[in-house]
Amino acid sequence: MPGPTRSGTPDRLCAEAVDLARDAAAQAARPQPIGEYLGLVAEGDRLVTHFFGSRDPGYPDWRWAVTVARAARARYVTVDEVALTPGPEALLAPDWVPWSERLRPGDLGPGDLLPAEQDDVRLEPGVLAEAPGEEVEDEEPTAGRGAVADVANELGLGRRRVLSWVGVQEAADRWEERFGPETPMAQAAPANCESCGFLLPMAGSLRQAFGVCANEYAPADGQVVSLSYGCGAHSEAAEVLKPQRPAPPVIDHLGADPL
């Protein structure tokens, strides 16, 4: 089977150097044998690649590529390169994916570090964030600066970076999907979390939509839940369903049992 075609006529001496290329491929493939001759490709002026099949069981449908070359006005052909290359049906590794795209929730373990990028769209500068590299000459805070710092800390904004609108929206979507009103648990609940005594309110912009469950028997204990979520462990559930008593047995007083 010939290899891929390219424009240009192969050099005659390089094209005839099949035995030279076969010896080079056999030496590189040792101790595995090489397969049949598959054809050639003209790579350029006085540059030809010969292909031989591979019989290595670990590399099905791969082939040995031997590139031979000849100098201008030279009569002898030499081996330039030998490599094992994949064929059209060869099994290949998947394309490399950067670690930032491979990372999934739960992959972070003890001792691992995952710093947020400077241009992370989920974050934005806080109220008291200094510009990068900027140094404060006056180390003693003034009355006005101290008042702003106190207010910012009280509001939870006294950090270098805080959640942006994108970060807040992505978090809300995740929490809504896990513990939201559309889940089967919430659909079968007697009431939602907004009226449950085990709900811990949240601070910040999401306090009107989410809270934290504090019921150890609930499936969402310690998790952020939507106020529209609910489960059977609601503090004000009407009553626990009682098992139904079986119907009394029916005794036939009219007939006689056969002996």
Short mmCIF file of C-alpha atoms in Angstrom, two decimals:
data_model
loop_
_atom_site.label_atom_id
_atom_site.label_comp_id
_atom_site.label_asym_id
_atom_site.label_seq_id
_atom_site.Cartn_x
_atom_site.Cartn_y
_atom_site.Cartn_z
CA MET A 1 0.00 0.00 0.00
CA PRO A 2 1.64 3.27 -1.06
CA GLY A 3 2.07 6.08 1.37
CA PRO A 4 0.60 9.57 1.04
CA THR A 5 1.41 11.31 -2.24
CA ARG A 6 3.14 14.65 -2.63
CA SER A 7 3.87 16.79 -5.59
CA GLY A 8 7.18 16.25 -7.35
CA THR A 9 9.00 13.32 -8.87
CA PRO A 10 11.21 11.31 -6.47
CA ASP A 11 14.94 11.18 -7.10
CA ARG A 12 15.74 7.97 -9.03
CA LEU A 13 18.69 6.84 -6.92
CA CYS A 14 16.87 7.59 -3.67
CA ALA A 15 13.77 5.77 -4.90
CA GLU A 16 15.84 2.72 -5.79
CA ALA A 17 17.49 2.57 -2.34
CA VAL A 18 14.79 0.24 -0.96
CA ASP A 19 17.29 -2.34 0.33
CA LEU A 20 19.28 0.35 2.12
CA ALA A 21 16.11 1.64 3.78
CA ARG A 22 14.98 -1.91 4.68
CA ASP A 23 18.28 -2.67 6.43
CA ALA A 24 18.02 0.56 8.43
CA ALA A 25 14.41 -0.20 9.43
CA ALA A 26 15.27 -3.78 10.41
CA GLN A 27 18.12 -2.58 12.62
CA ALA A 28 15.87 -0.04 14.36
CA ALA A 29 13.02 -2.54 14.83
CA ARG A 30 15.19 -5.33 16.26
CA PRO A 31 14.27 -7.74 17.87
CA GLN A 32 10.85 -7.38 16.19
CA PRO A 33 10.74 -8.05 12.45
CA ILE A 34 9.56 -5.51 9.93
CA GLY A 35 6.67 -6.04 7.55
CA GLU A 36 6.17 -5.59 3.85
CA TYR A 37 7.25 -2.61 1.81
CA LEU A 38 4.46 0.02 1.69
CA GLY A 39 5.80 2.55 -0.81
CA LEU A 40 7.61 5.85 -0.81
CA VAL A 41 7.06 9.59 -0.67
CA ALA A 42 9.18 12.30 -2.27
CA GLU A 43 9.95 14.75 0.53
CA GLY A 44 12.01 17.16 -1.59
CA ASP A 45 14.96 17.36 -3.94
CA ARG A 46 16.99 14.14 -3.56
CA LEU A 47 15.02 13.32 -0.40
CA VAL A 48 12.73 10.26 -0.26
CA THR A 49 10.98 8.43 2.59
CA HIS A 50 10.39 4.66 2.32
CA PHE A 51 7.70 2.94 4.42
CA PHE A 52 7.72 -0.58 5.85
CA GLY A 53 5.04 -2.27 7.93
CA SER A 54 5.60 -2.92 11.65
CA ARG A 55 4.99 -6.36 13.14
CA ASP A 56 5.42 -5.25 16.72
CA PRO A 57 2.26 -6.46 18.52
CA GLY A 58 2.26 -3.32 20.65
CA TYR A 59 2.04 -1.04 17.60
CA PRO A 60 -0.67 -2.35 15.27
CA ASP A 61 -0.98 -0.47 11.97
CA TRP A 62 2.18 1.56 12.62
CA ARG A 63 4.96 1.71 10.04
CA TRP A 64 8.66 2.32 9.86
CA ALA A 65 9.59 5.45 7.91
CA VAL A 66 13.15 5.59 6.58
CA THR A 67 14.22 8.85 4.96
CA VAL A 68 17.18 8.64 2.55
CA ALA A 69 19.00 11.51 0.90
CA ARG A 70 21.65 12.18 -1.73
CA ALA A 71 23.93 15.19 -2.02
CA ALA A 72 24.01 17.16 -5.23
CA ARG A 73 25.97 15.34 -7.97
CA ALA A 74 26.68 12.47 -5.53
CA ARG A 75 26.21 8.87 -6.62
CA TYR A 76 25.68 7.40 -3.15
CA VAL A 77 22.53 7.49 -1.07
CA THR A 78 22.67 7.72 2.73
CA VAL A 79 20.12 7.18 5.50
CA ASP A 80 18.95 10.46 6.99
CA GLU A 81 16.33 9.38 9.59
CA VAL A 82 14.47 6.29 10.84
CA ALA A 83 11.25 6.63 12.81
CA LEU A 84 8.20 4.58 13.77
CA THR A 85 5.15 6.53 12.58
CA PRO A 86 1.40 5.87 12.87
CA GLY A 87 -0.59 4.60 9.93
CA PRO A 88 -4.13 5.62 8.93
CA GLU A 89 -5.75 3.17 11.38
CA ALA A 90 -3.16 3.36 14.17
CA LEU A 91 -4.27 3.77 17.78
CA LEU A 92 -3.11 7.19 18.99
CA ALA A 93 -3.15 8.95 22.33
CA PRO A 94 -5.78 11.68 22.71
CA ASP A 95 -4.82 15.30 22.13
CA TRP A 96 -3.07 16.94 25.07
CA VAL A 97 -5.35 19.13 27.17
CA PRO A 98 -3.95 21.84 29.52
CA TRP A 99 -4.30 21.07 33.21
CA SER A 100 -6.59 24.06 33.71
CA GLU A 101 -9.11 22.44 31.34
CA ARG A 102 -8.67 18.93 32.79
CA LEU A 103 -9.30 20.02 36.39
CA ARG A 104 -12.62 18.91 37.83
CA PRO A 105 -14.38 19.65 41.14
CA GLY A 106 -13.01 17.39 43.85
CA ASP A 107 -9.55 16.96 42.27
CA LEU A 108 -7.85 19.22 44.82
CA GLY A 109 -6.25 17.17 47.62
CA PRO A 110 -4.38 17.92 50.84
CA GLY A 111 -1.26 19.98 50.15
CA ASP A 112 -2.31 20.89 46.59
CA LEU A 113 -2.23 24.55 45.54
CA LEU A 114 -4.65 26.06 43.02
CA PRO A 115 -3.96 29.80 42.73
CA ALA A 116 -6.52 31.89 40.87
CA GLU A 117 -5.27 33.68 37.77
CA GLN A 118 -4.97 37.44 37.80
CA ASP A 119 -7.54 37.70 35.00
CA ASP A 120 -9.99 35.21 36.53
CA VAL A 121 -13.43 36.45 35.48
CA ARG A 122 -14.94 35.08 38.71
CA LEU A 123 -13.05 37.69 40.77
CA GLU A 124 -12.76 41.44 40.82
CA PRO A 125 -10.75 43.89 42.96
CA GLY A 126 -12.03 44.53 46.46
CA VAL A 127 -12.65 47.96 47.95
CA LEU A 128 -9.23 48.18 49.59
CA ALA A 129 -7.19 46.42 46.87
CA GLU A 130 -4.01 48.25 45.98
CA ALA A 131 -2.73 48.39 42.45
CA PRO A 132 -0.13 45.68 41.66
CA GLY A 133 3.30 46.81 42.79
CA GLU A 134 1.95 49.92 44.49
CA GLU A 135 3.42 50.71 47.87
CA VAL A 136 1.68 52.75 50.51
CA GLU A 137 3.99 55.49 51.75
CA ASP A 138 1.93 56.40 54.81
CA GLU A 139 1.79 53.22 56.91
CA GLU A 140 -0.34 54.86 59.60
CA PRO A 141 -4.01 54.78 58.49
CA THR A 142 -5.86 58.07 58.61
CA ALA A 143 -9.28 58.47 60.18
CA GLY A 144 -10.99 58.42 56.80
CA ARG A 145 -9.07 55.40 55.59
CA GLY A 146 -9.78 53.56 58.83
CA ALA A 147 -13.50 54.26 58.54
CA VAL A 148 -13.58 52.93 54.97
CA ALA A 149 -11.68 49.82 56.08
CA ASP A 150 -14.11 49.18 58.92
CA VAL A 151 -17.12 49.50 56.62
CA ALA A 152 -15.52 47.30 53.97
CA ASN A 153 -14.70 44.60 56.52
CA GLU A 154 -18.20 44.77 57.90
CA LEU A 155 -19.63 44.22 54.41
CA GLY A 156 -17.17 41.44 53.60
CA LEU A 157 -15.33 43.53 50.99
CA GLY A 158 -12.08 44.12 52.87
CA ARG A 159 -10.17 41.63 50.72
CA ARG A 160 -7.82 42.03 47.82
CA ARG A 161 -10.32 40.38 45.48
CA VAL A 162 -13.98 39.51 45.82
CA LEU A 163 -16.50 37.61 43.73
CA SER A 164 -17.53 39.27 40.51
CA TRP A 165 -21.02 39.08 39.04
CA VAL A 166 -19.85 36.15 36.89
CA GLY A 167 -18.52 34.31 39.93
CA VAL A 168 -21.75 34.87 41.87
CA GLN A 169 -23.87 33.69 38.94
CA GLU A 170 -21.80 30.54 38.39
CA ALA A 171 -21.98 29.64 42.09
CA ALA A 172 -25.73 30.19 42.16
CA ASP A 173 -26.20 27.95 39.11
CA ARG A 174 -24.17 25.14 40.69
CA TRP A 175 -26.03 25.30 44.01
CA GLU A 176 -29.39 25.52 42.26
CA GLU A 177 -28.60 22.41 40.25
CA ARG A 178 -27.55 20.33 43.28
CA PHE A 179 -30.10 21.50 45.85
CA GLY A 180 -32.76 23.42 43.99
CA PRO A 181 -36.52 23.24 43.50
CA GLU A 182 -36.27 21.01 40.40
CA THR A 183 -34.60 18.09 42.20
CA PRO A 184 -36.67 14.95 42.96
CA MET A 185 -36.15 15.48 46.71
CA ALA A 186 -37.61 18.98 46.59
CA GLN A 187 -40.53 17.88 44.42
CA ALA A 188 -41.59 15.35 47.08
CA ALA A 189 -40.92 17.56 50.13
CA PRO A 190 -43.80 18.74 52.36
CA ALA A 191 -42.42 22.32 52.42
CA ASN A 192 -39.40 24.28 51.24
CA CYS A 193 -36.30 25.38 53.15
CA GLU A 194 -37.42 28.99 53.49
CA SER A 195 -39.76 27.99 56.35
CA CYS A 196 -37.47 25.37 57.91
CA GLY A 197 -35.99 26.02 61.34
CA PHE A 198 -32.77 24.22 60.43
CA LEU A 199 -31.87 26.80 57.76
CA LEU A 200 -28.91 29.08 58.51
CA PRO A 201 -29.21 32.38 56.63
CA MET A 202 -26.36 33.53 54.41
CA ALA A 203 -24.80 36.95 54.14
CA GLY A 204 -24.14 38.83 50.95
CA SER A 205 -26.04 39.23 47.73
CA LEU A 206 -27.30 35.63 47.71
CA ARG A 207 -28.95 35.70 51.13
CA GLN A 208 -32.42 36.11 49.58
CA ALA A 209 -32.05 32.94 47.51
CA PHE A 210 -29.80 30.53 49.46
CA GLY A 211 -28.95 29.33 52.93
CA VAL A 212 -27.07 26.52 54.67
CA CYS A 213 -28.78 23.38 55.95
CA ALA A 214 -27.99 22.52 59.58
CA ASN A 215 -30.04 19.34 59.99
CA GLU A 216 -27.73 16.35 60.45
CA TYR A 217 -30.45 13.99 59.21
CA ALA A 218 -31.13 15.94 56.03
CA PRO A 219 -29.45 14.94 52.75
CA ALA A 220 -28.08 18.49 52.37
CA ASP A 221 -26.60 18.89 55.86
CA GLY A 222 -23.78 21.45 55.72
CA GLN A 223 -24.56 22.30 52.08
CA VAL A 224 -25.75 25.50 50.48
CA VAL A 225 -29.39 25.01 49.51
CA SER A 226 -31.89 27.07 47.59
CA LEU A 227 -34.68 28.52 49.69
CA SER A 228 -37.01 26.72 47.30
CA TYR A 229 -35.40 23.37 48.04
CA GLY A 230 -36.93 20.99 50.55
CA CYS A 231 -36.76 17.49 51.98
CA GLY A 232 -38.62 15.22 54.34
CA ALA A 233 -36.57 16.42 57.34
CA HIS A 234 -38.32 19.81 57.38
CA SER A 235 -38.69 21.12 60.92
CA GLU A 236 -42.39 21.77 60.45
CA ALA A 237 -43.35 18.60 58.61
CA ALA A 238 -46.99 17.85 59.40
CA GLU A 239 -46.48 14.36 60.76
CA VAL A 240 -44.49 11.23 60.17
CA LEU A 241 -46.41 8.80 58.01
CA LYS A 242 -47.68 5.91 60.13
CA PRO A 243 -47.67 2.39 58.74
CA GLN A 244 -51.12 1.27 57.67
CA ARG A 245 -52.73 -1.53 59.64
CA PRO A 246 -53.57 -4.57 57.55
CA ALA A 247 -57.24 -5.34 56.92
CA PRO A 248 -58.86 -7.90 59.31
CA PRO A 249 -59.01 -11.43 57.99
CA VAL A 250 -62.22 -12.59 56.32
CA ILE A 251 -63.64 -15.83 57.80
CA ASP A 252 -66.06 -17.90 55.80
CA HIS A 253 -68.79 -19.11 58.24
CA LEU A 254 -71.04 -20.53 55.55
CA GLY A 255 -68.87 -23.10 53.90
CA ALA A 256 -66.99 -26.09 55.25
CA ASP A 257 -63.35 -26.78 54.79
CA PRO A 258 -62.60 -30.08 53.08
CA LEU A 259 -60.89 -32.68 55.27
#
